[in-house]
PDB file of C-alpha atoms in Angstrom:
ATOM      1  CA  UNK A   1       0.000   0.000   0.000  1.00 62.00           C
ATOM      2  CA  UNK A   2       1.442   3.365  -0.700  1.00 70.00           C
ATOM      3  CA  UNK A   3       1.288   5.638   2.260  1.00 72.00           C
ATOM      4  CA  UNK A   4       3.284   8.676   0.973  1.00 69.00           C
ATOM      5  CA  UNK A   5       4.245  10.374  -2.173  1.00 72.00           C
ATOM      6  CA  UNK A   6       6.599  12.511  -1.440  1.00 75.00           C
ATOM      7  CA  UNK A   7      10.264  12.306   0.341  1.00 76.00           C
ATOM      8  CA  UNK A   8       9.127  12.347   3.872  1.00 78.00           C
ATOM      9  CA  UNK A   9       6.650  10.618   5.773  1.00 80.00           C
ATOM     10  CA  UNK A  10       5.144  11.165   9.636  1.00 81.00           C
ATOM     11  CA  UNK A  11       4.009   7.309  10.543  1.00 80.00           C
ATOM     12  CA  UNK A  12       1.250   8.320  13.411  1.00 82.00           C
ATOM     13  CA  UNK A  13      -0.366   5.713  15.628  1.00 85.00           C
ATOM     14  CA  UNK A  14       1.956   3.063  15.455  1.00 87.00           C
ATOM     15  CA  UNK A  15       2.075   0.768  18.296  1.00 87.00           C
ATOM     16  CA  UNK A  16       4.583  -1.993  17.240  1.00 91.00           C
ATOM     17  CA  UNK A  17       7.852  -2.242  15.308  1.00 92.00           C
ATOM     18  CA  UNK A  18       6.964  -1.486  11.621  1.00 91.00           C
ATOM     19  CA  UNK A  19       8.908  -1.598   8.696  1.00 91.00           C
ATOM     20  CA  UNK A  20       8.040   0.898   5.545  1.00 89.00           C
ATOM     21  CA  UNK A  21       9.844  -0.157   1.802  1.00 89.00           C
ATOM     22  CA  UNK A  22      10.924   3.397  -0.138  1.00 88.00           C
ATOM     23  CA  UNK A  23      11.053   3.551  -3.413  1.00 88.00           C
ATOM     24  CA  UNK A  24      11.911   7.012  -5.622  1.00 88.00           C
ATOM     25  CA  UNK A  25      10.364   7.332  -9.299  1.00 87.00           C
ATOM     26  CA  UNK A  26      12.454  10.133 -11.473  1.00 89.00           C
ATOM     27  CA  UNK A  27      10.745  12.728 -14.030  1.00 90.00           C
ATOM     28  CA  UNK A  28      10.612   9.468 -17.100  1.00 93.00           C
ATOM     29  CA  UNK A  29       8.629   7.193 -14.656  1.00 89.00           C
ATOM     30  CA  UNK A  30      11.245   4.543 -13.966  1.00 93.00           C
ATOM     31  CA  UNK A  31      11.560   3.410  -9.597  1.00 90.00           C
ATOM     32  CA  UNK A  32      14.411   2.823  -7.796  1.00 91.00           C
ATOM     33  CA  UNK A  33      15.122  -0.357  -5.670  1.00 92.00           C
ATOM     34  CA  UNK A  34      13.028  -0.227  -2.398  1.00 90.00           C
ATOM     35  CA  UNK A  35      14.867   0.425   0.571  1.00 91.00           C
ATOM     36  CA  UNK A  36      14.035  -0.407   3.463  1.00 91.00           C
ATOM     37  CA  UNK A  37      13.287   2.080   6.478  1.00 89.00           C
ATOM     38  CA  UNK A  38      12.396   0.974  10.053  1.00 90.00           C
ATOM     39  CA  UNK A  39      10.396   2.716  12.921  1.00 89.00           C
ATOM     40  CA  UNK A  40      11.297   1.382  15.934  1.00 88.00           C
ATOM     41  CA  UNK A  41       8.934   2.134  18.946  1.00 89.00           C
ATOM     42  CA  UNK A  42      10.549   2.968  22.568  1.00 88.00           C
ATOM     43  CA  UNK A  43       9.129   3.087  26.058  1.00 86.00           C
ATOM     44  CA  UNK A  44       9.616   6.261  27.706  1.00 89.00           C
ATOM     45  CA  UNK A  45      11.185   5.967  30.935  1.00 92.00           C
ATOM     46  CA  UNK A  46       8.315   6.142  34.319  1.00 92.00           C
ATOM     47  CA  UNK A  47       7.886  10.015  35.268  1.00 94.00           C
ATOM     48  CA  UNK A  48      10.204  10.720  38.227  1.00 95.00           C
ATOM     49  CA  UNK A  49       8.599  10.440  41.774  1.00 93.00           C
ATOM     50  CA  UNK A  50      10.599  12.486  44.683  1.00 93.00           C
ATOM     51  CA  UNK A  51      12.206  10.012  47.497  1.00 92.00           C
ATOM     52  CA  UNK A  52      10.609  10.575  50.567  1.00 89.00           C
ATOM     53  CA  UNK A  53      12.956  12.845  52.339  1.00 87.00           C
ATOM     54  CA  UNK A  54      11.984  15.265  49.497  1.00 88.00           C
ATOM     55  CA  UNK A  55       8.550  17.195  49.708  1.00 92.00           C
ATOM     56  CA  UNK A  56       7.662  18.712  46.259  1.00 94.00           C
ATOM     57  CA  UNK A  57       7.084  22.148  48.151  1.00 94.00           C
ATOM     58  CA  UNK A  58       9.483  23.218  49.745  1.00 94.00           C
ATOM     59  CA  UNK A  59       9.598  26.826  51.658  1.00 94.00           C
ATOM     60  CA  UNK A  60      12.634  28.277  53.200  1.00 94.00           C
ATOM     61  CA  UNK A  61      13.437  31.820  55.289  1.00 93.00           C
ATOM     62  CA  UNK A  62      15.837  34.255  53.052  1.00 91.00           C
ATOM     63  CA  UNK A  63      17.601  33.536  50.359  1.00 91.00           C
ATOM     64  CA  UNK A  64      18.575  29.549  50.761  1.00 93.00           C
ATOM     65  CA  UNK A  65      19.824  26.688  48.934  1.00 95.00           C
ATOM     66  CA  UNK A  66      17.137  23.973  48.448  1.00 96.00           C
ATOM     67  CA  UNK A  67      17.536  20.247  46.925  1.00 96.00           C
ATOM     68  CA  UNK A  68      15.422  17.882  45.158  1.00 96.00           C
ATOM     69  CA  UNK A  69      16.052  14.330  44.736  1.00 95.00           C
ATOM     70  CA  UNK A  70      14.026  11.535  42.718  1.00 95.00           C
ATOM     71  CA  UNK A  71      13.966   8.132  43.160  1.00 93.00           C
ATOM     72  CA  UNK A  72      15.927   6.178  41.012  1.00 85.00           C
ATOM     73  CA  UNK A  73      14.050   4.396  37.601  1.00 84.00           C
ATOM     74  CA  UNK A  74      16.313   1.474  35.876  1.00 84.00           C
ATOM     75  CA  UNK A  75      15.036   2.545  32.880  1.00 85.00           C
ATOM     76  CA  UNK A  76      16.620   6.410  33.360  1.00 90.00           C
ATOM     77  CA  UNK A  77      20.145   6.895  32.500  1.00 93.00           C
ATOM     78  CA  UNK A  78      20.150  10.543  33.296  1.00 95.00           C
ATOM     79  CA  UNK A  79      17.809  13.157  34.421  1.00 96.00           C
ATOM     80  CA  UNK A  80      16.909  16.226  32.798  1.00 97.00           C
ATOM     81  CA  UNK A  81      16.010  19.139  35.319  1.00 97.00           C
ATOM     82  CA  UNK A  82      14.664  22.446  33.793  1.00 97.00           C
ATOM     83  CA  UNK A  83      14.225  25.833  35.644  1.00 97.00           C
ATOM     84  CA  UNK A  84      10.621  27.904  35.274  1.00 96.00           C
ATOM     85  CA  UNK A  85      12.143  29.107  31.775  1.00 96.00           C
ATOM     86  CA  UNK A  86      12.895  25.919  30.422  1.00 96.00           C
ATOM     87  CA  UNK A  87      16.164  26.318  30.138  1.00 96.00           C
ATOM     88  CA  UNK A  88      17.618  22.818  30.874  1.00 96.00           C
ATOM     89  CA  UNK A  89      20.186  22.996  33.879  1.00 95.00           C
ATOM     90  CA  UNK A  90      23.898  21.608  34.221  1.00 92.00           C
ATOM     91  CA  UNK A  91      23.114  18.703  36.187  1.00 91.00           C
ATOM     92  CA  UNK A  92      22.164  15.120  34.602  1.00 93.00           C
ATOM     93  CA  UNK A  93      21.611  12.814  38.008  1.00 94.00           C
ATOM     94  CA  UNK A  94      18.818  12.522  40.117  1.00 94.00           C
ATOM     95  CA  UNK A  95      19.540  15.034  42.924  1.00 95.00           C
ATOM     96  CA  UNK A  96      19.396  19.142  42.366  1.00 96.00           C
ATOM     97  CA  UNK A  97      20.794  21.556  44.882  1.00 95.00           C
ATOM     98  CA  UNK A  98      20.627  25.153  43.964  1.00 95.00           C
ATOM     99  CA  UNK A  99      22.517  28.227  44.634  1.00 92.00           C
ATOM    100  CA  UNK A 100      20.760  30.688  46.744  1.00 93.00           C
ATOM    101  CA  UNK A 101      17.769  30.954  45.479  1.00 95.00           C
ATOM    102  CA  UNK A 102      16.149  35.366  46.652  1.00 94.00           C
ATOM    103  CA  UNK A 103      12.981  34.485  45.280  1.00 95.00           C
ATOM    104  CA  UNK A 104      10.247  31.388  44.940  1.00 96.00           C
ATOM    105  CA  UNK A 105      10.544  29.422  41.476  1.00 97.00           C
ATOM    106  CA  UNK A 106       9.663  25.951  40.166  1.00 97.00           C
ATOM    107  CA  UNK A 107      12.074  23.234  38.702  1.00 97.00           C
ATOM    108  CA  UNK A 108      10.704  20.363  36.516  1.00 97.00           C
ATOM    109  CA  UNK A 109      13.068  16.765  36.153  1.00 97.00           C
ATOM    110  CA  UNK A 110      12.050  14.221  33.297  1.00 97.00           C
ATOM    111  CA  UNK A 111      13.539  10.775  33.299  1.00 96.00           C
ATOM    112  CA  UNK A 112      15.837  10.018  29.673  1.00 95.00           C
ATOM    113  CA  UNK A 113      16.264   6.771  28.789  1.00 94.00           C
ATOM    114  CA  UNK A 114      19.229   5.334  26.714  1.00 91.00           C
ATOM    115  CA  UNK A 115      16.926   5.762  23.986  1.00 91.00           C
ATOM    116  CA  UNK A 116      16.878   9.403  24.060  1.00 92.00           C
ATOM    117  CA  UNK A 117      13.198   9.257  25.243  1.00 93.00           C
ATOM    118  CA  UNK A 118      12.524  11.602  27.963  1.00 95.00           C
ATOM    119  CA  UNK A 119       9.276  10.801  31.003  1.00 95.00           C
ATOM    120  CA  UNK A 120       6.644  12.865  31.568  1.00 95.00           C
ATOM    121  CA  UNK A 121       7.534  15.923  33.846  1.00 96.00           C
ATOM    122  CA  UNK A 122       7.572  16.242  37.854  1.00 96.00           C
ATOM    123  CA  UNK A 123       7.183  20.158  39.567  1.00 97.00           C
ATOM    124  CA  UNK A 124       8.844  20.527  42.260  1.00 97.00           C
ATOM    125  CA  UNK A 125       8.336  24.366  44.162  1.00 97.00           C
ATOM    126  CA  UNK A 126      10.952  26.636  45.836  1.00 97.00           C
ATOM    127  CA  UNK A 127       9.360  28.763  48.176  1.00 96.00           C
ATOM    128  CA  UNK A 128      11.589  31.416  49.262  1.00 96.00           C
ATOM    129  CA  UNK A 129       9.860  33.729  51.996  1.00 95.00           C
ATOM    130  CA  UNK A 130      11.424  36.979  54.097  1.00 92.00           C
ATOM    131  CA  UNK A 131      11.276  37.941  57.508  1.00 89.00           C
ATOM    132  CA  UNK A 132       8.497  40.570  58.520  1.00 91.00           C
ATOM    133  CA  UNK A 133       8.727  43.682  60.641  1.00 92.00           C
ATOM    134  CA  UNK A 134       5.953  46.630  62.386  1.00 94.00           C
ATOM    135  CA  UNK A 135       5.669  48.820  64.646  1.00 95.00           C
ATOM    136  CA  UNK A 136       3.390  50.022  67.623  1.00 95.00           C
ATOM    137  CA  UNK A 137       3.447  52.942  69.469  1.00 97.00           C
ATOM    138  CA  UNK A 138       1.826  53.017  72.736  1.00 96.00           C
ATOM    139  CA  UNK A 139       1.390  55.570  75.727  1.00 96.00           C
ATOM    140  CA  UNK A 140       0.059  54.858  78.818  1.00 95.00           C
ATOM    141  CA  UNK A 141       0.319  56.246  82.668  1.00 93.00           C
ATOM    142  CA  UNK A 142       2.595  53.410  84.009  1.00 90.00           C
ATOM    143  CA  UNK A 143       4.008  50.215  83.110  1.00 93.00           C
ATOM    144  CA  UNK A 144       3.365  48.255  79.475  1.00 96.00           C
ATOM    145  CA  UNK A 145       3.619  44.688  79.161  1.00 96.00           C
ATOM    146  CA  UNK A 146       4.382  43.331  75.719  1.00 94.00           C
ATOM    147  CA  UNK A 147       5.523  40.538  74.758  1.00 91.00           C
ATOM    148  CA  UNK A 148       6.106  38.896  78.198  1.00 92.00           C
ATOM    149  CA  UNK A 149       8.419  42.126  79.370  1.00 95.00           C
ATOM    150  CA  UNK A 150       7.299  44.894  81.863  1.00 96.00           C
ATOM    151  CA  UNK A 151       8.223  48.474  80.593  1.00 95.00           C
ATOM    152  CA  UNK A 152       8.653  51.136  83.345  1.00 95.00           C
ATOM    153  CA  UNK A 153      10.162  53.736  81.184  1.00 95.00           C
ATOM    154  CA  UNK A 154       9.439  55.262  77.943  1.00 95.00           C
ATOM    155  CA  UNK A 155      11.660  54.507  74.913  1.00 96.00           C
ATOM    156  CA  UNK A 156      12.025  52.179  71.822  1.00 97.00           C
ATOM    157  CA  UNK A 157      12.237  48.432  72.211  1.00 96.00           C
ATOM    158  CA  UNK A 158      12.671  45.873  69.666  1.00 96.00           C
ATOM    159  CA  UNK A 159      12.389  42.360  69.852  1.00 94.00           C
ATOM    160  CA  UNK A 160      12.885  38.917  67.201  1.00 93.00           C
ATOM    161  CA  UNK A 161       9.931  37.255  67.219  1.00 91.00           C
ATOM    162  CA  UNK A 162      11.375  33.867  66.070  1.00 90.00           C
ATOM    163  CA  UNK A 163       8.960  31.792  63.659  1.00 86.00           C
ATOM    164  CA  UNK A 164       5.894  34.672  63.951  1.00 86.00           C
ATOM    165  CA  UNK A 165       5.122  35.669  60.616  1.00 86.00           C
ATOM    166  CA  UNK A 166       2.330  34.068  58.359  1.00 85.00           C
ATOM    167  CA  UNK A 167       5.397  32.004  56.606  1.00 89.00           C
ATOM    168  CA  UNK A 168       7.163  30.938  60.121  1.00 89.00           C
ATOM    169  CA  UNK A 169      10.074  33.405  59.322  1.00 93.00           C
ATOM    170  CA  UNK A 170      10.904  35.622  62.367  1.00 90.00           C
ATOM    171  CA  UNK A 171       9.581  38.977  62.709  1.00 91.00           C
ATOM    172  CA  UNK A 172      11.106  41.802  63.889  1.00 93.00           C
ATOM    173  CA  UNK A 173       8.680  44.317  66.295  1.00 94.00           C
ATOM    174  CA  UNK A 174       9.201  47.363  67.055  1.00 96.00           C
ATOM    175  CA  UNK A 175       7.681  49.396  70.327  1.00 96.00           C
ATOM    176  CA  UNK A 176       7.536  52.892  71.095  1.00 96.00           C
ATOM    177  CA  UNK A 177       6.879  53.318  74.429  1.00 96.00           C
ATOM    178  CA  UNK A 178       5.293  56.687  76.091  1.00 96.00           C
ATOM    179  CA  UNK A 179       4.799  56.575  79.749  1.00 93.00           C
TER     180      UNK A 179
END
C-alpha cells in the first residue's frame, strides 16, 4: 500500500515495530530499488517520583539553597532538570541543589532513557519567603507589658519574634513606648 508520495513521511499511531519499503520514481517514470526504512517504537522511561525525604514544596526563610532528589528508575540513564524558563540545567543525576535561590521558582526533572526518550515531567516548588517587621506605638500612665516584658520607662524596644510571621520566618517588632 502506498502511504506517501513525497520524500518524507510522519508514521502516526503506530504501536509496534513497523517496517516501511521506499522507493523514488524520477521525471521518465522509472523506480528505484526499495529500501528499506524501520520505525522502531521505545518506552519512555516512568515520570520521576521524589524520594521521601523530598517534599515537592518546599519553603525556606531568606535567600537559601534547596535540593530535590528523585527516586531512582532502571530505565533512566540521566535526568533532565529544567528551571521555570525551560532552560535545561547543568546537572544530569537525580539530585538538584541550587545556589541561593532570593525568590520562589519551580524546577521540573524528566527521566531520559538510553533511547533518548525523555518521562513525563515532575514540579517541584521553591518557596523562598522573608522575615516581617511593624511597629506600635503606645502611651500609657505606668508600666506596658508586651511581649512577656514589663516596661517602666518610655523609649524604643525591639524584639525577634522567632517563627511569627504568616510564613514561620521571624519577625522583627518594634515598640515605642510613652509613659
Amino acid at each position: 500500500a502506498v502511504v506517501g508520495t513525497s520524500n518524507s513521511y510522519t508514521a502516526s499511531g503506530l504501536t509496534q515495530n513497523t517496517t516501511f519499503s521506499a522507493t523514488q520514481t524520477n521525471s521518465v517514470g522509472c523506480a528505484s530499488d526499495a529500501t528499506s526504512v524501520s520505525a522502531t517504537l521505545y518506552t519512555a522511561p516512568s515520570q520521576p517520583t521524589l524520594s521521601a525525604s523530598t517534599p515537592a514544596v518546599q519553603s525556606k526563610c531568606g535567600a537559601n539553597g534547596f535540593t530535590f532528589a528523585v527516586n531512582t528508575d532502571a530505565d533512566a540513564i540521566s535526568y533532565l532538570w529544567k528551571d521555570a524558563s525551560g532552560t535545561a540545567l547543568s546537572t544530569t543525576s537525580g539530585t538538584l541543589s541550587t545556589t541561593l535561590l532570593s525568590a520562589s521558582t519551580t524546577f521540573t526533572v524528566q527521566a531520559r532513557s538510553n533511547n533518548q526518550c525523555l518521562s513525563a515531567a515532575t514540579t517541584v516548588y521553591a518557596n523562598v519567603y522573608y522575615p516581617t517587621s511593624g511597629s506600635q506605638s503606645v502611651s500609657v500612665c505606668k508600666n506596658y507589658t508586651w511581649e512577656g516584658t514589663t516596661y517602666t520607662t518610655g523609649g524604643t524596644y525591639t524584639k525577634t519574634l522567632a517563627g511569627r510571621n504568616v510564613h514561620g520566618c521571624d519577625s522583627t517588632a518594634t515598640l515605642n513606648l510613652t509613659i
